[in-house]
Short mmCIF file of C-alpha atoms and ligand atoms in Angstrom, two decimals:
data_model
loop_
_atom_site.label_atom_id
_atom_site.label_comp_id
_atom_site.label_asym_id
_atom_site.label_seq_id
_atom_site.Cartn_x
_atom_site.Cartn_y
_atom_site.Cartn_z
CA MET A 95 42.15 -65.65 -5.93
CA PRO A 96 41.52 -67.59 -2.71
CA GLN A 97 42.93 -71.12 -2.61
CA VAL A 98 39.54 -72.55 -1.76
CA PHE A 99 38.48 -72.28 -5.42
CA ALA A 100 41.03 -75.01 -6.19
CA TRP A 101 39.81 -77.38 -3.45
CA SER A 102 38.24 -80.73 -4.33
CA ASP A 103 34.81 -81.71 -2.96
CA ARG A 104 36.56 -83.91 -0.41
CA GLU A 105 38.81 -81.09 0.81
CA CYS A 106 35.77 -78.81 1.23
CA LEU A 107 33.98 -81.54 3.19
CA ASP A 108 37.01 -82.16 5.43
CA PHE A 109 37.25 -78.44 6.11
CA MET A 110 33.56 -78.17 7.09
CA VAL A 111 33.80 -81.26 9.31
CA GLU A 112 36.80 -79.73 11.06
CA VAL A 113 35.23 -76.30 11.68
CA ARG A 114 31.88 -77.75 12.76
CA PHE A 115 32.81 -80.89 14.74
CA GLY A 116 36.57 -80.67 15.30
CA SER A 117 37.30 -84.01 13.56
CA TRP A 118 35.72 -87.03 11.84
CA ASN A 119 35.87 -88.87 15.17
CA THR A 120 33.88 -86.27 17.13
CA VAL A 121 30.86 -85.80 14.86
CA GLY A 122 27.78 -84.75 16.82
CA CYS A 123 24.33 -85.93 15.64
CA PRO A 124 22.04 -82.86 15.31
CA HIS A 125 19.00 -85.04 16.10
CA CYS A 126 20.02 -86.73 19.37
CA GLY A 127 23.37 -85.22 20.31
CA THR A 128 25.38 -88.48 20.26
CA THR A 129 29.03 -87.65 19.60
CA GLY A 130 31.34 -90.14 17.93
CA LYS A 131 32.27 -91.57 14.55
CA HIS A 132 28.84 -92.63 13.19
CA TYR A 133 28.39 -94.48 9.88
CA TRP A 134 29.51 -92.45 6.87
CA ARG A 135 27.54 -93.10 3.66
CA PRO A 136 29.88 -91.89 0.93
CA LEU A 137 27.30 -92.01 -1.88
CA GLN A 138 24.75 -89.87 -0.02
CA LYS A 139 27.51 -87.83 1.69
CA ARG A 140 25.55 -88.28 4.93
CA TRP A 141 26.10 -90.00 8.27
CA LYS A 142 23.76 -92.53 9.80
CA CYS A 143 23.70 -91.87 13.52
CA ALA A 144 25.04 -94.71 15.70
CA GLY A 145 22.68 -93.58 18.48
CA CYS A 146 19.28 -92.82 16.94
CA GLY A 147 19.66 -94.10 13.38
CA SER A 148 18.66 -90.85 11.68
CA THR A 149 20.77 -89.48 8.85
CA PHE A 150 22.36 -86.07 8.58
CA SER A 151 24.86 -84.15 6.45
CA VAL A 152 27.61 -81.72 7.42
CA THR A 153 25.16 -78.80 7.06
CA SER A 154 22.09 -80.42 8.69
CA GLY A 155 20.95 -78.36 11.66
CA THR A 156 23.07 -75.34 10.67
CA VAL A 157 22.11 -72.02 9.05
CA PHE A 158 23.01 -73.67 5.71
CA ALA A 159 20.47 -76.52 6.15
CA SER A 160 18.59 -77.51 2.95
CA ARG A 161 21.29 -75.76 0.96
CA LYS A 162 21.37 -75.67 -2.80
CA LEU A 163 24.88 -74.22 -2.95
CA SER A 164 27.94 -76.45 -2.98
CA LEU A 165 30.18 -76.50 0.08
CA GLN A 166 32.86 -74.82 -2.00
CA THR A 167 30.58 -71.88 -2.84
CA ILE A 168 29.60 -71.51 0.82
CA ILE A 169 33.21 -71.55 2.03
CA ALA A 170 34.44 -69.26 -0.76
CA GLY A 171 31.49 -66.90 -0.28
CA THR A 172 32.15 -66.64 3.44
CA LEU A 173 35.84 -65.98 2.83
CA LEU A 174 35.18 -63.29 0.22
CA TRP A 175 32.64 -61.68 2.54
CA LEU A 176 35.22 -61.56 5.34
CA ASN A 177 37.99 -60.35 3.03
CA SER A 178 36.08 -57.13 2.29
CA ALA A 179 37.25 -55.64 5.56
CA GLY A 180 34.72 -52.85 5.95
CA GLY A 181 31.67 -54.80 4.78
CA GLN A 182 30.56 -56.19 1.43
CA PRO A 183 27.58 -55.32 -0.76
CA ALA A 184 25.58 -58.38 -1.88
CA LEU A 185 26.05 -57.17 -5.46
CA GLU A 186 29.81 -57.63 -5.11
CA LEU A 187 29.46 -61.19 -3.79
CA LYS A 188 26.95 -62.01 -6.54
CA ARG A 189 29.54 -61.02 -9.14
CA HIS A 190 32.41 -62.88 -7.43
CA LEU A 191 30.48 -66.15 -7.10
CA ASN A 192 28.40 -65.87 -10.26
CA VAL A 193 25.15 -66.58 -8.39
CA THR A 194 21.90 -64.58 -8.24
CA TYR A 195 21.56 -61.47 -6.09
CA ASN A 196 19.09 -63.22 -3.78
CA THR A 197 21.52 -66.10 -3.23
CA ALA A 198 24.39 -63.79 -2.29
CA TYR A 199 22.14 -61.60 -0.12
CA THR A 200 20.68 -64.59 1.74
CA LEU A 201 24.10 -66.20 2.26
CA GLN A 202 25.48 -63.00 3.79
CA HIS A 203 22.42 -62.59 5.98
CA LYS A 204 22.61 -66.18 7.23
CA LEU A 205 26.18 -65.46 8.32
CA ARG A 206 24.98 -62.30 10.07
CA GLU A 207 22.13 -64.14 11.75
CA ALA A 208 24.63 -66.67 13.09
CA LEU A 209 26.64 -63.81 14.59
CA VAL A 210 23.49 -62.36 16.21
CA ARG A 211 22.65 -65.67 17.83
CA GLY A 212 26.10 -67.19 18.33
CA TYR A 213 28.57 -64.34 18.71
CA ASN A 214 26.68 -61.43 20.31
CA GLN A 215 26.12 -63.47 23.47
CA GLY A 216 27.32 -63.55 27.06
CA PRO A 217 28.58 -60.88 29.45
CA LEU A 218 31.89 -59.05 29.14
CA ALA A 219 33.98 -58.25 32.21
CA GLY A 220 36.92 -56.06 33.21
CA ASP A 221 37.44 -52.58 31.85
CA LEU A 222 34.31 -51.85 29.81
CA GLU A 223 33.24 -48.96 27.64
CA MET A 224 29.73 -48.11 26.55
CA ASP A 225 28.26 -45.65 24.09
CA GLY A 226 25.21 -45.11 21.92
CA ALA A 227 25.25 -43.77 18.37
CA HIS A 228 22.34 -42.35 16.38
CA GLN A 229 21.92 -44.34 13.17
CA SER A 230 19.37 -44.57 10.36
CA GLY A 231 16.50 -42.14 9.85
CA ARG A 232 17.11 -39.14 7.62
CA ARG A 233 19.03 -36.35 9.29
CA ALA A 234 17.27 -33.95 6.95
CA ALA A 235 14.06 -34.59 8.85
CA GLU A 236 15.58 -32.97 11.92
CA LYS A 237 16.58 -29.92 9.95
CA ARG A 238 13.33 -29.65 8.04
CA GLY A 239 11.76 -26.27 8.33
CA LYS A 240 14.96 -24.68 9.59
CA PRO A 241 17.14 -22.76 7.13
CA GLN A 242 20.59 -24.42 7.23
CA GLY A 243 24.06 -24.48 5.80
CA SER A 244 24.84 -22.22 2.92
CA ARG A 245 21.78 -20.03 3.40
CA PRO A 246 21.95 -18.62 6.94
CA VAL A 247 19.25 -16.08 7.68
CA THR A 248 20.58 -12.76 8.94
CA SER A 249 19.20 -9.24 9.12
CA GLU A 250 20.78 -8.66 5.66
CA THR A 251 18.94 -11.55 3.96
CA PRO A 252 16.92 -10.09 1.08
CA LEU A 253 13.17 -10.21 1.66
CA GLU A 254 12.31 -12.31 -1.44
CA GLU A 255 14.87 -14.99 -0.46
CA LEU A 256 13.56 -15.06 3.09
CA SER A 257 10.00 -15.51 1.90
CA SER A 258 11.08 -18.38 -0.39
CA ILE A 259 12.79 -20.15 2.54
CA LEU A 260 9.73 -19.69 4.72
CA THR A 261 7.28 -20.92 2.06
CA GLN A 262 9.39 -24.03 1.45
CA ALA A 263 9.44 -24.76 5.16
CA GLY A 264 5.69 -24.23 5.34
CA LYS A 265 5.06 -26.50 2.36
CA GLN A 266 7.19 -29.26 3.83
CA LYS A 267 5.47 -28.96 7.18
CA ALA A 268 2.04 -29.19 5.53
CA LYS A 269 3.15 -32.28 3.61
CA ARG A 270 3.77 -34.18 6.86
CA LYS A 271 0.53 -35.87 7.74
CA GLY A 272 -0.64 -36.71 11.25
CA PRO A 273 1.26 -36.37 14.50
CA PRO A 274 5.06 -36.94 14.46
CA LYS A 275 5.98 -40.61 15.05
CA GLY A 276 9.56 -40.70 16.37
CA VAL A 277 10.43 -40.87 20.05
CA VAL A 278 11.74 -37.86 22.01
CA ASP A 279 15.47 -37.83 22.69
CA PRO A 280 15.71 -37.67 26.51
CA GLU A 281 18.99 -35.73 26.51
CA TYR A 282 18.09 -32.90 24.17
CA GLY A 283 14.28 -33.00 24.23
CA ARG A 284 14.06 -33.14 20.40
CA ARG A 285 11.77 -35.53 18.55
CA LEU A 286 13.88 -38.02 16.59
CA PRO A 287 13.04 -39.10 13.02
CA GLU A 288 10.73 -42.11 12.83
CA ASP A 289 13.40 -44.52 11.59
CA ARG A 290 16.09 -43.35 14.00
CA ARG A 291 17.57 -46.13 16.13
CA ILE A 292 20.46 -46.04 18.58
CA VAL A 293 23.21 -48.63 18.20
CA MET A 294 24.36 -49.24 21.77
CA VAL A 295 27.77 -50.84 22.12
CA VAL A 296 29.59 -52.38 25.09
CA ARG A 297 33.30 -53.03 24.53
CA GLN A 298 35.89 -54.77 26.63
CA ARG A 299 39.38 -53.31 26.67
CA SER A 300 42.13 -55.83 26.05
CA GLY A 301 44.31 -54.13 28.67
CA LYS A 302 47.31 -54.25 26.34
CA LYS A 303 48.69 -50.94 25.16
CA GLY A 304 47.92 -50.25 21.52
CA LYS A 305 45.76 -53.38 21.14
CA GLY A 306 42.35 -51.75 21.63
CA ALA A 307 39.27 -53.75 22.50
CA ASN A 308 38.91 -57.52 22.28
CA GLY A 309 35.22 -58.10 22.91
CA THR A 310 32.11 -56.34 21.65
CA ARG A 311 28.37 -56.64 22.32
CA VAL A 312 25.75 -54.58 20.54
CA ALA A 313 22.05 -53.85 20.99
CA ILE A 314 19.50 -51.61 19.28
CA ALA A 315 17.47 -49.10 21.28
CA MET A 316 14.87 -46.45 20.43
CA ALA A 317 16.69 -43.81 22.52
CA GLU A 318 19.76 -43.57 24.75
CA THR A 319 17.92 -43.73 28.07
CA ALA A 320 18.84 -44.96 31.55
CA THR A 321 16.34 -47.85 31.27
CA GLU A 322 17.86 -49.07 27.99
CA ALA A 323 21.43 -48.69 29.32
CA GLU A 324 20.57 -50.67 32.47
CA GLY A 325 18.89 -53.46 30.52
CA ILE A 326 21.73 -53.79 28.04
CA LEU A 327 24.43 -53.75 30.73
CA ALA A 328 22.50 -56.35 32.77
CA THR A 329 22.68 -58.65 29.71
CA TYR A 330 26.16 -57.92 28.43
CA ALA A 331 28.28 -56.90 31.46
CA ALA A 332 29.43 -58.73 34.58
CA ILE A 333 28.61 -55.60 36.59
CA PRO A 334 30.11 -56.35 40.03
CA GLU A 335 33.46 -57.37 38.50
CA SER A 336 33.78 -54.51 36.03
CA TYR A 337 34.69 -50.87 35.54
CA LEU A 338 32.51 -48.70 33.32
CA ASN A 339 33.76 -45.93 31.02
CA THR A 340 31.26 -43.70 29.24
CA ASP A 341 30.74 -40.16 28.03
CA SER A 342 28.82 -37.74 30.20
CA SER A 343 25.37 -38.80 28.91
CA PRO A 344 22.86 -38.93 31.83
CA ALA A 345 21.79 -42.43 30.69
CA TYR A 346 24.75 -44.03 32.48
CA ALA A 347 24.76 -42.03 35.74
CA SER A 348 22.63 -44.31 37.88
CA VAL A 349 23.70 -47.72 36.48
CA GLY A 350 27.34 -46.59 36.78
CA LYS A 351 27.01 -46.66 40.58
CA SER A 352 26.66 -50.49 40.54
CA PHE A 353 30.10 -50.91 38.93
CA LEU A 354 33.43 -51.04 40.79
CA ALA A 355 33.98 -47.55 39.39
CA HIS A 356 32.41 -45.34 36.73
CA ARG A 357 34.70 -43.01 34.79
CA THR A 358 33.24 -40.39 32.48
CA VAL A 359 34.71 -38.11 29.87
CA GLU A 360 33.00 -34.91 28.85
CA HIS A 361 33.20 -34.85 25.08
CA ALA A 362 32.29 -31.20 24.81
CA LYS A 363 35.62 -30.45 26.52
CA GLU A 364 38.01 -33.30 25.74
CA LEU A 365 38.42 -36.73 24.15
CA SER A 366 40.30 -38.15 27.11
CA GLY A 367 40.42 -37.00 30.74
CA PRO A 368 43.59 -36.34 32.79
CA ASN A 369 43.47 -39.87 34.29
CA GLY A 370 42.84 -41.62 30.99
CA GLU A 371 39.06 -41.39 31.18
CA ASN A 372 37.80 -42.10 27.67
CA ASN A 373 35.46 -44.29 25.69
CA ASN A 374 37.55 -44.30 22.54
CA GLN A 375 37.08 -48.03 21.84
CA ALA A 376 33.32 -47.60 21.88
CA GLU A 377 33.72 -44.57 19.61
CA GLU A 378 35.95 -46.61 17.31
CA TYR A 379 33.10 -49.10 16.91
CA ASN A 380 30.67 -46.27 16.18
CA TRP A 381 32.90 -44.93 13.42
CA ARG A 382 33.21 -48.40 11.91
CA TYR A 383 29.45 -48.95 11.94
CA ASP A 384 28.89 -45.49 10.54
CA ARG A 385 31.23 -46.12 7.60
CA ALA A 386 29.67 -49.52 6.89
CA GLU A 387 26.15 -48.09 6.90
CA LYS A 388 26.86 -44.90 4.99
CA GLY A 389 29.56 -46.21 2.65
CA ILE A 390 28.58 -49.80 1.87
CA TYR A 391 25.12 -50.86 2.96
CA LEU A 392 23.68 -47.41 2.20
CA ASN A 393 20.24 -47.98 3.64
CA VAL A 394 20.01 -50.25 6.65
CA GLU A 395 16.41 -50.90 7.61
CA PRO A 396 15.79 -50.73 11.37
CA LYS A 397 14.61 -54.35 11.33
CA TYR A 398 17.98 -55.63 10.10
CA MET A 399 20.12 -53.15 12.04
CA LEU A 400 21.16 -55.60 14.77
CA ASP A 401 22.43 -58.02 12.10
CA TYR A 402 24.66 -55.38 10.52
CA ALA A 403 25.78 -54.15 13.96
CA CYS A 404 26.87 -57.70 14.88
CA GLU A 405 28.73 -58.02 11.60
CA VAL A 406 30.67 -54.84 12.35
CA ALA A 407 31.38 -56.07 15.91
CA PHE A 408 32.77 -59.36 14.57
CA ARG A 409 34.89 -57.61 11.96
CA SER A 410 36.24 -55.23 14.58
CA ASP A 411 37.07 -57.94 17.15
CA THR A 412 38.78 -60.22 14.62
CA ARG A 413 40.56 -57.44 12.71
CA ARG A 414 44.05 -58.66 13.67
CA LEU A 415 43.50 -62.35 12.86
CA PRO A 416 44.65 -63.95 9.58
CA ASN A 417 41.70 -64.44 7.21
CA GLY A 418 41.92 -68.24 7.46
CA GLN A 419 41.24 -67.98 11.17
CA GLN A 420 38.42 -65.48 10.61
CA LEU A 421 36.88 -67.97 8.17
CA ARG A 422 37.08 -70.84 10.67
CA LEU A 423 35.54 -68.68 13.40
CA ALA A 424 32.68 -67.41 11.24
CA LEU A 425 31.85 -70.89 9.89
CA ASN A 426 32.14 -72.42 13.36
CA VAL A 427 29.52 -69.96 14.62
CA ALA A 428 27.33 -70.52 11.53
CA THR A 429 27.35 -74.30 11.98
CA ASN A 430 26.65 -74.26 15.71
CA VAL A 431 23.62 -72.00 16.21
CA GLY A 432 21.00 -74.30 14.71
CA GLU A 433 18.97 -73.65 11.56
CA SER A 434 18.28 -70.17 10.24
CA ARG A 435 15.01 -68.79 11.58
CA PHE A 436 14.98 -65.61 9.56
CA TRP A 437 16.38 -66.44 6.13
CA ARG A 438 14.99 -69.84 5.21
CA GLY A 439 12.43 -69.26 2.49
CA PHE A 440 13.28 -65.55 2.26
CA THR A 441 12.91 -65.51 -1.52
CA ARG A 442 9.50 -67.16 -1.14
CA GLY A 443 8.32 -64.26 1.02
CA ASN A 444 9.20 -65.53 4.49
CA HIS A 445 10.42 -62.16 5.79
CA ARG A 446 11.15 -61.14 9.34
CA SER A 447 8.17 -59.28 10.74
CA HIS A 448 9.71 -57.68 13.82
CA GLU A 449 12.66 -55.47 14.68
CA LEU A 450 15.08 -57.01 17.15
CA LEU A 451 15.25 -54.24 19.73
CA HIS A 452 16.93 -55.05 23.02
CA ALA A 453 13.83 -54.09 24.97
CA GLY A 454 11.77 -56.62 22.97
CA PRO A 455 10.58 -57.23 19.39
CA ARG A 456 8.72 -54.36 17.73
CA LEU A 457 6.49 -54.76 14.69
CA ALA A 458 8.51 -53.60 11.68
CA LYS A 459 7.28 -51.47 8.81
CA ALA A 460 6.53 -53.60 5.76
CA SER A 461 9.24 -53.31 3.11
CA GLY A 462 9.11 -54.25 -0.54
CA PRO A 463 6.32 -56.06 -2.33
CA ALA A 464 5.03 -59.24 -0.68
CA LYS A 465 5.93 -62.31 -2.69
CA GLY A 466 3.87 -65.52 -2.85
CA ARG A 467 3.54 -66.14 0.84
CA LEU A 468 3.67 -69.64 2.26
CA PRO A 469 0.76 -69.93 4.71
CA GLY A 470 2.77 -72.03 7.17
CA LEU A 471 5.77 -69.72 7.28
CA ALA A 472 4.15 -66.29 7.28
CA THR A 473 2.47 -66.74 10.63
CA ARG A 474 5.57 -67.91 12.49
CA ALA A 475 6.54 -66.13 15.71
CA PRO A 476 9.35 -63.58 15.35
CA PHE A 477 11.84 -65.63 17.40
ZN1 ZN B 736 21.34 -89.34 16.55
#
């Protein structure tokens, strides 16, 4: 049982002040930015700003603004979320904290949103690796109409079985209405399933043997193309100061020329080239994301994919830190990115309308029944 469950209200407050502001003497007013001691009002548990006179609490202007949860529940919830090393279902957190499912789900997503806006930022430099992994969208859709697996079709296949396979394929094809919607994969020329997205990852090697990567940036793309790779690297890599390591995908060929050097490994032949060419850290991230999506979150909608990808990046980068330090880091990010834009009023129907693709927001498919919409919130811009 984490120690935080035994903390008093005052200890929880002290902890939040420390992770957000550093100390009681360096409190920053979220309204005007004045940093200092301010006037603490113990009954209201709020400061009155010495600069502008407005009042604020330790969670004003953070993703937890207008909270109904106690500080203790927020701190404990964050810690329990981090302690589940591979990811944590909202159902598990609901049971640990004895809150409703929506409360646990929204708390986790506010932490993810903070990582999207406060952690997945800024260029990496040095020895970089990049890769793209196909995620989401049913694989079965690619195989549809083609006999697979345990029923290979050979010249010995009995006629009645063959006809049953063909009729099934025909029926499934007829069921699909309208033209196919997914984009065409530029490398293999196949049409991808409609919900398929590519998680593109840029990782920075730590340079220490056996220590892996120490910085990760992620972005979501519709396909692994040269345009997407260039855009993502322009955002997340200090190109003139860096080396690029990738697999032999054609997406990286032209942008690779702008780097100090571009090393490629041909995965069809080997995992690592004779001179250490590999993108194993990027692959390690892909495996991690894959396990989180398939083993824990089960069905990541494309519109929330970036959030989950950032969560996996944070977990991977902080994997060697003690959990107390992970907690401080996560709460520091969550209290310094401003208020939540995506999860305030979620249970009242204020849902994100767009997918956060790197190339720009894309209108997302509606999901779930619409709840009583607030007229002011529903029409807000996606960012
Ligand atoms: Zn102020």
